[in-house]
Amino acid sequence: MTAPAESSVVELIRKGLGFVNRPFQEAKENYVKYVTENPEMITQIEKTARSLSYALEFIPRDYDNSIFITELLTTANGLFVYVNDCILKKSHGFDLGEKIPVRFVQLLERWLTIVEFTQAFVEMTASRIGGRGARWAVIVVISLIKACMRLVLLYAFKSNIQTHPPVQKMTRETLFSKDQDVNSNNIENKSKPYVYVGRRTGHVMRTLDHTSPTHSRSWETPKPSSVSFELEGKVVNSSFPTPPGSPTELNKLERVGETLHILRPIIHLIGVGFFGTQSVVPWLLSLVTDASSHTLLNGHVQEKLKTSTRFNSDERKELRRRAAVMIFYLLRSPIYDRFTKVKVMKMIQVLSDHVPLVRFILQPLARYLPAWQQVYFYTWKE
């Protein structure tokens, strides 16, 4: 084929791809515009979809299929919420990472979030298609991917205590209330900033257009959460909720504790490979690793470090979450199969027989618990 003929074929393919891609690009732009202009409506749609997924779980009698469908809807709704959050963050000027390291960290965190949203559904799908062997293969691959990505964030980019999921859900109620305040108080001054930030000094000053009467005036400096300023040539409206604190720099022991938390699923899977799924050894290895991580991160080894003042609110919330989910060890095999199951079922039966109306809640729960235990209370889950 001659050069002119090749160029004409390439041009024809390019035009064809452009013709096919144009409708998708227009649909994407229209959706982004709709989400940006109607965040409250999108939030209501998300809540309705989440409620529907919960309601469907108690309707059918085929519990395995019910949980699979519910997990499909839950995964789809989680991704739907995450995409909408990304759109709203970008529209409010919160996505400010321009440098390559910042962009790479954001990319890792986003993929980690997507993996955590879809992990349970992917495992259930693999089990249905390829059986138990395919499920365990998917579990190992996903656990290795998550551990590698989190270790890169911890040691290469100093991400410190990592939340689950890495990208937290947006607090839209705060955004709505602040947007309503701005719209009601500044109908005639929409383009005028609430405060002015000095370019050289960084001093925050309230503008004359947004002063209040003298008798009700607060003479405090405006908080950063209501500041509009210019950063690297980009105007930022921080009506979007700002992070409650900068990440805490971990010392050596705390970094070891966070590393143990990241490697705990891998340690458990190695134990399962050597001792089998019915052995208590992998369960004990995971429990000891979890407890050691909790001890190191909460400063019990170094009594001078106080967690309540050392870590910011997000980090303290994550540490409380990790401590709370340790109760799930009672619902994880093989301890659940040998000890907890009988006691839980007996307690459900006693409450159903002696407490009025409780049986309408506890009896469906008892029927679902075996399926839930196999899907959600696994030891490699973070």
PDB file of C-alpha atoms in Angstrom, residues 17 66 149 165 210 219 283 335 364 376:
ATOM      1  CA  LEU A  17     -13.530   7.316  15.825  1.00  0.00           C
ATOM      2  CA  SER A  66     -30.450 -11.865  46.732  1.00  0.00           C
ATOM      3  CA  MET A 149      -0.314   0.483  46.329  1.00  0.00           C
ATOM      4  CA  PRO A 165     -11.580   3.975  51.506  1.00  0.00           C
ATOM      5  CA  HIS A 210     -19.827  41.611  53.158  1.00  0.00           C
ATOM      6  CA  TRP A 219     -14.430  40.790  64.972  1.00  0.00           C
ATOM      7  CA  TRP A 283      -6.952 -16.358  62.331  1.00  0.00           C
ATOM      8  CA  ILE A 335     -13.889 -19.258  65.248  1.00  0.00           C
ATOM      9  CA  PRO A 364     -34.606 -12.942  58.432  1.00  0.00           C
ATOM     10  CA  TYR A 376     -18.480  -9.780  54.265  1.00  0.00           C
TER      11      TYR A 376
END
